[in-house]
XYZ file of C-alpha atoms in Angstrom:
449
model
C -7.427 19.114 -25.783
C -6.460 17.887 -22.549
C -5.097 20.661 -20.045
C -2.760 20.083 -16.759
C -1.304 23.132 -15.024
C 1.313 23.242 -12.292
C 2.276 25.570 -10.100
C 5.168 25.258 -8.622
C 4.826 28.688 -6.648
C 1.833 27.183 -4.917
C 3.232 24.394 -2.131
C 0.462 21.474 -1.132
C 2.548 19.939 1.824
C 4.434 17.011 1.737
C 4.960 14.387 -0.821
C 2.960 11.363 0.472
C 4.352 7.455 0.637
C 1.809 6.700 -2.338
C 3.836 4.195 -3.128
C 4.081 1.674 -0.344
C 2.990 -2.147 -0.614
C 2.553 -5.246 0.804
C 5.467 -6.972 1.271
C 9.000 -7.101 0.445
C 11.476 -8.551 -1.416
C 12.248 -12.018 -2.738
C 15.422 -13.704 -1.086
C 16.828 -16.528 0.452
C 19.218 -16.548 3.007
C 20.151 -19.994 2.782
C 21.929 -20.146 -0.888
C 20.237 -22.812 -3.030
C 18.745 -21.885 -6.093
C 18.728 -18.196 -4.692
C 17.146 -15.161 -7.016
C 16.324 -11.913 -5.804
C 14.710 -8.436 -6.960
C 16.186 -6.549 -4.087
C 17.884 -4.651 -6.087
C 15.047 -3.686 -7.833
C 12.886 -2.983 -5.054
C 15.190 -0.549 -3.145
C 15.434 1.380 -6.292
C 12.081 1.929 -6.622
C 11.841 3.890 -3.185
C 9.349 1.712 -1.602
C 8.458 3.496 1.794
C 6.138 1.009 3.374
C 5.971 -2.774 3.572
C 3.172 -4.546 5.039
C 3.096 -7.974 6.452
C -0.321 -9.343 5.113
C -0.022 -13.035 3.133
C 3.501 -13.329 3.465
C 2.817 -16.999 4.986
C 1.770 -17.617 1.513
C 4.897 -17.362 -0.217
C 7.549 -20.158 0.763
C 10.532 -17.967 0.134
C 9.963 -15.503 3.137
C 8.781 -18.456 5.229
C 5.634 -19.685 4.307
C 4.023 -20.572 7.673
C 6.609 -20.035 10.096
C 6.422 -16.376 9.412
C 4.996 -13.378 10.374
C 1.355 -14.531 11.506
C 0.557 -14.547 15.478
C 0.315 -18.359 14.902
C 3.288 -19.131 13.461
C 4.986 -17.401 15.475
C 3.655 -18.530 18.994
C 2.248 -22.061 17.887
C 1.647 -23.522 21.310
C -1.304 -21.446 23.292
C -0.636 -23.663 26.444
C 2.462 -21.998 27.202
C 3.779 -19.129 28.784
C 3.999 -16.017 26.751
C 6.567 -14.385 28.728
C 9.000 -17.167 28.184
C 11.529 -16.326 25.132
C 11.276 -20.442 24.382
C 7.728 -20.199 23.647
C 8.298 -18.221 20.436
C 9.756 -18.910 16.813
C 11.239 -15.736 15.321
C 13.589 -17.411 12.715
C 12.277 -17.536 9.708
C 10.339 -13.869 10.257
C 13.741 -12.277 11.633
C 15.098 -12.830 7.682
C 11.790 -12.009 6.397
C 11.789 -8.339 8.144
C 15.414 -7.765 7.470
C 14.989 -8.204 4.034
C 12.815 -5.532 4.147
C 15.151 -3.219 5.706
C 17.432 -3.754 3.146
C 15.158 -3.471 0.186
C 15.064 -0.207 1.829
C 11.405 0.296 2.883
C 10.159 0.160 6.537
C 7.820 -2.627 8.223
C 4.353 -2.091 9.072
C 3.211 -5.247 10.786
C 0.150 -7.008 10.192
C -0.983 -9.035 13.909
C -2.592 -11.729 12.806
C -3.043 -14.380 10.216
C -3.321 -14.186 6.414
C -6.724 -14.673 4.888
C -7.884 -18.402 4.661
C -9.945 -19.500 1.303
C -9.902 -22.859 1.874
C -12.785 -25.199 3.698
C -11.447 -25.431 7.131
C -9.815 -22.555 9.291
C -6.754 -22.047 11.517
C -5.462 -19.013 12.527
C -8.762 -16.889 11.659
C -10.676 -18.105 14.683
C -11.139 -15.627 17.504
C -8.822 -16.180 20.043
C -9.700 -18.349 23.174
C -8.263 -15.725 25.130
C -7.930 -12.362 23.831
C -5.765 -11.017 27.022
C -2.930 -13.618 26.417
C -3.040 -13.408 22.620
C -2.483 -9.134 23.028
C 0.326 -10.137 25.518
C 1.652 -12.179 22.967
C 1.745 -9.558 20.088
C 3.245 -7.209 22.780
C 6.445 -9.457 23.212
C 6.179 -9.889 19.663
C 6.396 -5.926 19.386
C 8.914 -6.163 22.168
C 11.374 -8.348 19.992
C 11.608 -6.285 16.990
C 11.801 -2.834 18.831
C 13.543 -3.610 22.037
C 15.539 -6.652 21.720
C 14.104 -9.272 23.560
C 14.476 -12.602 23.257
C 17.800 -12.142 21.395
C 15.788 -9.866 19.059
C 16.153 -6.618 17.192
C 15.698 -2.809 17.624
C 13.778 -2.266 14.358
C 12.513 0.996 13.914
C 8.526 0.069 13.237
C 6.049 2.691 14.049
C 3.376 0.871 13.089
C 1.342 -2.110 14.562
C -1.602 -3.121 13.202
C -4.410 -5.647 15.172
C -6.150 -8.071 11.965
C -6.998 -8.457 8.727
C -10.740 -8.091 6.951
C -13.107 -8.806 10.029
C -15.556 -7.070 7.957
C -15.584 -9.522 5.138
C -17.817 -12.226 5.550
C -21.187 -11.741 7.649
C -21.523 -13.103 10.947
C -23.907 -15.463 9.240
C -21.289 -16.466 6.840
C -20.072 -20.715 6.928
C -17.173 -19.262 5.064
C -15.424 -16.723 7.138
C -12.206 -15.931 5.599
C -10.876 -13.702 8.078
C -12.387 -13.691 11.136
C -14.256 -16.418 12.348
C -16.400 -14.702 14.833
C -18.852 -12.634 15.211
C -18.699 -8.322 14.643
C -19.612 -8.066 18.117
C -16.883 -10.243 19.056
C -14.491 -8.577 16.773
C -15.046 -4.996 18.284
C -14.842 -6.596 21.979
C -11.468 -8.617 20.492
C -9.941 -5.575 18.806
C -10.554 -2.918 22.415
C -8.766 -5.564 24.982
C -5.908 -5.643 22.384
C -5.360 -2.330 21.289
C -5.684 -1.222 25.156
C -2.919 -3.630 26.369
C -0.683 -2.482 23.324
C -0.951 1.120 23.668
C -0.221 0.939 26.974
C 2.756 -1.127 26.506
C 4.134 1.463 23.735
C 2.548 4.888 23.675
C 5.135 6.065 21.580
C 4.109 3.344 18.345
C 1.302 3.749 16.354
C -1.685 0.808 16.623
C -4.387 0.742 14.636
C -6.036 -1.147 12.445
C -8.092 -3.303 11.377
C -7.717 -3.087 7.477
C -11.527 -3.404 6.707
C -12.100 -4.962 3.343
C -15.598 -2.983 2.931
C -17.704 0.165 2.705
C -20.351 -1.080 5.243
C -21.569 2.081 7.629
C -23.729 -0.132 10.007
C -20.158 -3.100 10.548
C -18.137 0.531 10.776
C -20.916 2.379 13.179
C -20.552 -0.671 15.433
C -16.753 -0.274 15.193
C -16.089 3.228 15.781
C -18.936 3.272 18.956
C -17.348 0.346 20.635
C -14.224 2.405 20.299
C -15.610 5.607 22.001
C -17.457 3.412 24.357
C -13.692 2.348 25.554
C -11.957 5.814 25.089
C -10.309 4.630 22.577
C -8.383 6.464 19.987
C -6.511 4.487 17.128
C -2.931 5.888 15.847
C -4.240 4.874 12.108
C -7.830 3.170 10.384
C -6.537 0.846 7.823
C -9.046 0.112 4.988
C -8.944 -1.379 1.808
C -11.025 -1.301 -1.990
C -10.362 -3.038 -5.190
C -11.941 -0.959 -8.037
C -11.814 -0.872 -12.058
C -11.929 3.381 -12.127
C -9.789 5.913 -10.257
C -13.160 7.575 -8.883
C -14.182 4.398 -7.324
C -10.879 5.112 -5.320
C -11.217 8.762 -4.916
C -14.573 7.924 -3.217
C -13.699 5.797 -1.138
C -11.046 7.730 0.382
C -13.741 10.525 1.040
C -16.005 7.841 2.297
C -13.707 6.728 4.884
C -12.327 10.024 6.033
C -15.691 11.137 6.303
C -16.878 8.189 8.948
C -13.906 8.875 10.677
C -14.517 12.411 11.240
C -18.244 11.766 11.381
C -17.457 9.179 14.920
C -14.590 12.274 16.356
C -11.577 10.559 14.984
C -10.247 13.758 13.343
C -6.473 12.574 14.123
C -6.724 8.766 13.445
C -4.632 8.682 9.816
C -6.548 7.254 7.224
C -4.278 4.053 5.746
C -5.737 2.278 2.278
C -3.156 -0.412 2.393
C -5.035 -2.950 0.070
C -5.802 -1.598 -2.956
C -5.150 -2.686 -7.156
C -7.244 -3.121 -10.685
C -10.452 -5.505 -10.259
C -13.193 -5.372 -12.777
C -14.872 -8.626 -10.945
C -13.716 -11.560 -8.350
C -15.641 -14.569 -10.750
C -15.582 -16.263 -13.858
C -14.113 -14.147 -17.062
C -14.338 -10.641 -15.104
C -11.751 -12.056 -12.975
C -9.506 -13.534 -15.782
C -9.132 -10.030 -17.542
C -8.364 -8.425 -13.433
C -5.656 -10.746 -13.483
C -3.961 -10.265 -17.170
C -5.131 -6.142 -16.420
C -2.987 -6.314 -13.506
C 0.278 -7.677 -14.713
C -0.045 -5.005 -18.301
C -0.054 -1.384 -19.282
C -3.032 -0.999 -18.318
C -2.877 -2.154 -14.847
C 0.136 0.164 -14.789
C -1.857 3.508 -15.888
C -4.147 2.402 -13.102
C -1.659 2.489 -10.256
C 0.344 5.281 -11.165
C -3.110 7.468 -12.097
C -4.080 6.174 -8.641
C -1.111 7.538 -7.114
C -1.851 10.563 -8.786
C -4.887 10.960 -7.537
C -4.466 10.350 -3.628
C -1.433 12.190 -3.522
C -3.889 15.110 -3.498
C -6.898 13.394 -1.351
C -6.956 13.093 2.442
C -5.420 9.722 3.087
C -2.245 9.385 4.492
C -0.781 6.172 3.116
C -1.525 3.889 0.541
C -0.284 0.304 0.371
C -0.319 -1.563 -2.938
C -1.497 -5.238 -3.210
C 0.771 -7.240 -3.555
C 4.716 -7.405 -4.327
C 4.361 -10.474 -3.092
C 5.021 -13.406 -5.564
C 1.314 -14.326 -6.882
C -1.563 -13.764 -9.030
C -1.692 -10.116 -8.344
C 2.090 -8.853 -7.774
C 1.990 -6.300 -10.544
C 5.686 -5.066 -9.903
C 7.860 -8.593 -10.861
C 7.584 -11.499 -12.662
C 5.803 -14.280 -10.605
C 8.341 -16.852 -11.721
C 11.316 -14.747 -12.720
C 11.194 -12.224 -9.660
C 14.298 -9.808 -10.550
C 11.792 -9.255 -13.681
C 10.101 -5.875 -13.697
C 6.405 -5.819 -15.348
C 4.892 -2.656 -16.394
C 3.077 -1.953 -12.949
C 6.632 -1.722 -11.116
C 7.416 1.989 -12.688
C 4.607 3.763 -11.934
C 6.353 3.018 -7.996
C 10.037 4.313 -9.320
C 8.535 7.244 -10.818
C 6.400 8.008 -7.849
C 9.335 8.283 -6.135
C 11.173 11.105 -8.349
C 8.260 12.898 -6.439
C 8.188 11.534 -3.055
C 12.588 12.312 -2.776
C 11.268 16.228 -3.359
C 10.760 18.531 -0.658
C 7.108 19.420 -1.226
C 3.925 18.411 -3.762
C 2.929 21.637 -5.816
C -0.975 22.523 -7.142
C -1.938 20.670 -9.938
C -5.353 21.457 -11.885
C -6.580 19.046 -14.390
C -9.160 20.030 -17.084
C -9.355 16.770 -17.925
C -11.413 13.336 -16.447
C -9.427 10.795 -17.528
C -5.688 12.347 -17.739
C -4.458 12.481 -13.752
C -1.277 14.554 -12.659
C 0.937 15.186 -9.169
C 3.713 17.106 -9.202
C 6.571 18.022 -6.831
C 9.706 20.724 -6.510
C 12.963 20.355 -5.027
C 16.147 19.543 -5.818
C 14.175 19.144 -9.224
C 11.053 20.089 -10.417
C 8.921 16.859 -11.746
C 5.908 15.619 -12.762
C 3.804 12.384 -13.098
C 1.322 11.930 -15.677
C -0.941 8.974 -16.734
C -4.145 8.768 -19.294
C -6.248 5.815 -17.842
C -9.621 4.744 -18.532
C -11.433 1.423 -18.047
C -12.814 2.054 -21.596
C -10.256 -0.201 -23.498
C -10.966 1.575 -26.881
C -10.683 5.291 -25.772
C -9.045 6.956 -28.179
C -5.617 8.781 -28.153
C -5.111 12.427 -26.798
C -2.975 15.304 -26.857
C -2.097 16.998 -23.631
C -1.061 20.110 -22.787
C 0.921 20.457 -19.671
C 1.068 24.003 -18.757
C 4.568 25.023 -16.119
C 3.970 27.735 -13.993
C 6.163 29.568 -11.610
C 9.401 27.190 -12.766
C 12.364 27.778 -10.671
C 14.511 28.685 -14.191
C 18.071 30.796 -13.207
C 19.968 30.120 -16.231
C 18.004 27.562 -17.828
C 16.138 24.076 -17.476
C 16.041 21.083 -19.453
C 12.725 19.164 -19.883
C 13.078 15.933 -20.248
C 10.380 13.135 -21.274
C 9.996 9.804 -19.928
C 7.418 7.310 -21.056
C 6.154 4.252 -20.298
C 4.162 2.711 -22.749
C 3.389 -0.592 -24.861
C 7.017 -0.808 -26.181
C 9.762 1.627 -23.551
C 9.584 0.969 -19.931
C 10.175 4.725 -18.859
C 12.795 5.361 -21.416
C 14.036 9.264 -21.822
C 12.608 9.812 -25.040
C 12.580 13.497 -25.519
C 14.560 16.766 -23.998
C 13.447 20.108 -24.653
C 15.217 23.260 -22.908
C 13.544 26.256 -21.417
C 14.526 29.998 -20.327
C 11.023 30.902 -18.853
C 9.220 30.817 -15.860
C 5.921 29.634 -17.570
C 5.797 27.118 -20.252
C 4.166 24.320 -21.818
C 4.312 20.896 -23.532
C 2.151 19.434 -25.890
C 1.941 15.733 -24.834
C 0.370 12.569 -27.509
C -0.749 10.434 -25.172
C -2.428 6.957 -26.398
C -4.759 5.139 -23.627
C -2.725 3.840 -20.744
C 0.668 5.639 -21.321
C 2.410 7.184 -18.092
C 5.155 9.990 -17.719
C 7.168 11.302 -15.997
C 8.130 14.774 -16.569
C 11.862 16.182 -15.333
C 12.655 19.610 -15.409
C 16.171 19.795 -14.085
C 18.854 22.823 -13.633
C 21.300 23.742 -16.427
């Protein structure tokens, strides 16, 4: 048998935004054939939105949105001049996310490019004027030029992936350069931004992989230039929740390793792949939009809640192949993967995560007190025939004056976190005994009388 105990006597900090994403809701602001999940969205407590790929999606602008390019599409002219810049379409796009209640964190830069020939992923011509364009970009949404807005977004981040592709690549998908040119590209811009707004945070520059020698080159140009980012933005797409775990340690550990002991640690791409070709990459996508893919992101949760990152970022709520909150085509449709994010957030609302031990490897657990006392559970394993288990979920230390009520909420195969049992307690220590088949989640509520 399975064993989780919390302690609610023993505090672990704050509850971390483990449930942030990329991107925000679905909605058009002129009214034709208008649908929206905003509602949906804001209730799940999203903290975080990034910016990355929304020029994909037509609905939040396609490309007249968000990237540097679509934004200032004429390099010949003068980037202090308002005139020189199209906000439109990315002014709705960011308010939106204000009112699907999470906050912006802005990708600089241009969405990934698969296809043959490439735009906006070519090193700048001139890597001066295109940071003084991102910091009138900056100074639009935080200070209100050029008719603009004072949006409270704390973080900036410079690119996307330059670590990709190999500077030998003919397919660079993200940055068309060199790494050399990359780390010279990334130090004139983060300079000129940081010293244009000290009090943001700019970072970056969402590395897509685990390679010391690309990241040794990185972090030394960075010392080299006195430079110390706000945030190092990473990302990994794994089948097992110890791929994950490992990679957080992995990256914390370089960072530490290069000096960088107060540079947050940001894993802001991150879902269920088992392989990127062929039929490996036909079950990612079907594992992504079912249960399963659901026990993966809310174990993963879980999991990093008690490991030294500082934000994680889920890919994608966008509309596409991989949003595994909504319904690609019916977007005010919640799919299994969008509770594990509403439930996280019955954590994150507390005042404080509490110790969790797991005698278990597959079974992962956070927990949280406050004005209640909950608890987040999910049984995931990449083995599709594991069998079914029985849990026992030990309470320790449980605030209990006159009383508490446990109450049970799964999400499974058939009930989409559906109260499905209530038990009622007069101790301070106590236990359930949980049957949990593969890939079910809970979340456990001990409330007040």
């Amino acid at each position: 048998m399975d064993r989780i105990i919390v302690d609610f006597a023993k505090e672990c900090g704050a509850v971390k935004p483990m449930h942030s994403v990329n991107n925000g809701p679905v909605y058009k602001f002129a009214a034709d054939q208008r649908i929206t999940n905003v509602h949906h969205y804001k209730a799940a407590g999203i903290p975080f939105a990034r910016t990355h790929d929304a020029s994909f999606h037509s609905t939040f602008g396609g490309e007249h949105t968000v990237d540097v390019n679509n934004i200032f599409t004429d390099w010949s002219a003068d980037p202090t001049d308002p005139s020189s810049y199209d906000f439109v379409l990315t002014d709705e796009y960011l308010r939106m996310i204000e009112a699907g209640g999470a906050k912006v964190y802005y990708r600089l830069g241009s969405k990934i490019e698969h296809w043959s020939k490439k735009y906006n992923t070519l090193p700048p011509a001139d890597f001066q004027k295109w940071a003084v364009v991102c910091e009138h970009i900056i100074r639009h949404y935080t200070e209100g030029w050029a008719d603009g807005f004072n949006m409270d977004i704390e973080y900036w981040e410079i690119w996307n992936e330059p670590d990709l592709d190999p500077d030998d690549s003919t397919h660079k998908r993200c940055w068309g350069g060199t790494a050399k040119q990359f780390y010279e590209f990334f130090c004139v811009a983060y300079k000129h931004l940081k010293a244009c707004f000290p009090h943001l945070k700019i970072g970056g520059p969402a590395c897509a992989r685990m390679y010391k020698d690309w990241l040794g080159g990185f972090f030394t140009s960075l010392k080299e230039n006195g430079i110390v980012p706000d945030f190092f933005s990473w990302h990994i797409y794994a089948a097992t929740i110890e791929e994950n775990r490992d990679a957080i340690r992995f990256m914390r550990g370089i960072l530490d390793e290069y000096g960088f002991y107060e540079t947050e640690s940001i894993l802001n791409e991150w879902n269920y792949a088992k392989g990127w070709v062929g039929d490996e990459w036909i079950y990612t996508l079907k594992t992504e939009k079912g249960l399963k893919g659901s026990s993966f992101i809310a174990a993963t949760m879980c999991m990093a809640q008690y490991e030294n990152v500082d934000n994680l970022m889920f890919y994608d709520a966008r509309p596409c192949a991989m949003n595994s909150l909504f319904n690609t085509d019916f977007v005010f449709e919640r799919l299994k993967g969008y509770y594990p994010f509403y439930m996280f957030n019955m954590l994150y609302m507390q005042d404080a995560a509490v110790s969790v031990e797991r005698e278990s490897t597959d079974v992962w657990a956070a927990a949280a007190k406050g004005s209640e006392q909950n608890v987040m559970l999910s049984y995931y394993n990449d083995d599709d025939t594991a069998p079914e288990k029985t849990v026992k979920v030990e309470f320790k230390n449980v605030e209990n004056e006159n009383g508490v009520r446990l109450e049970y909420y799964v999400l499974d195969a058939e009930r989409d976190l559906e109260l499905v049992r209530e038990e009622v307690f007069t101790a301070t220590d106590f236990a359930a005994y949980i049957k949990m088949p593969l890939f079910t989640s809970y979340l456990l509520k001990i409330v007040a009388i």
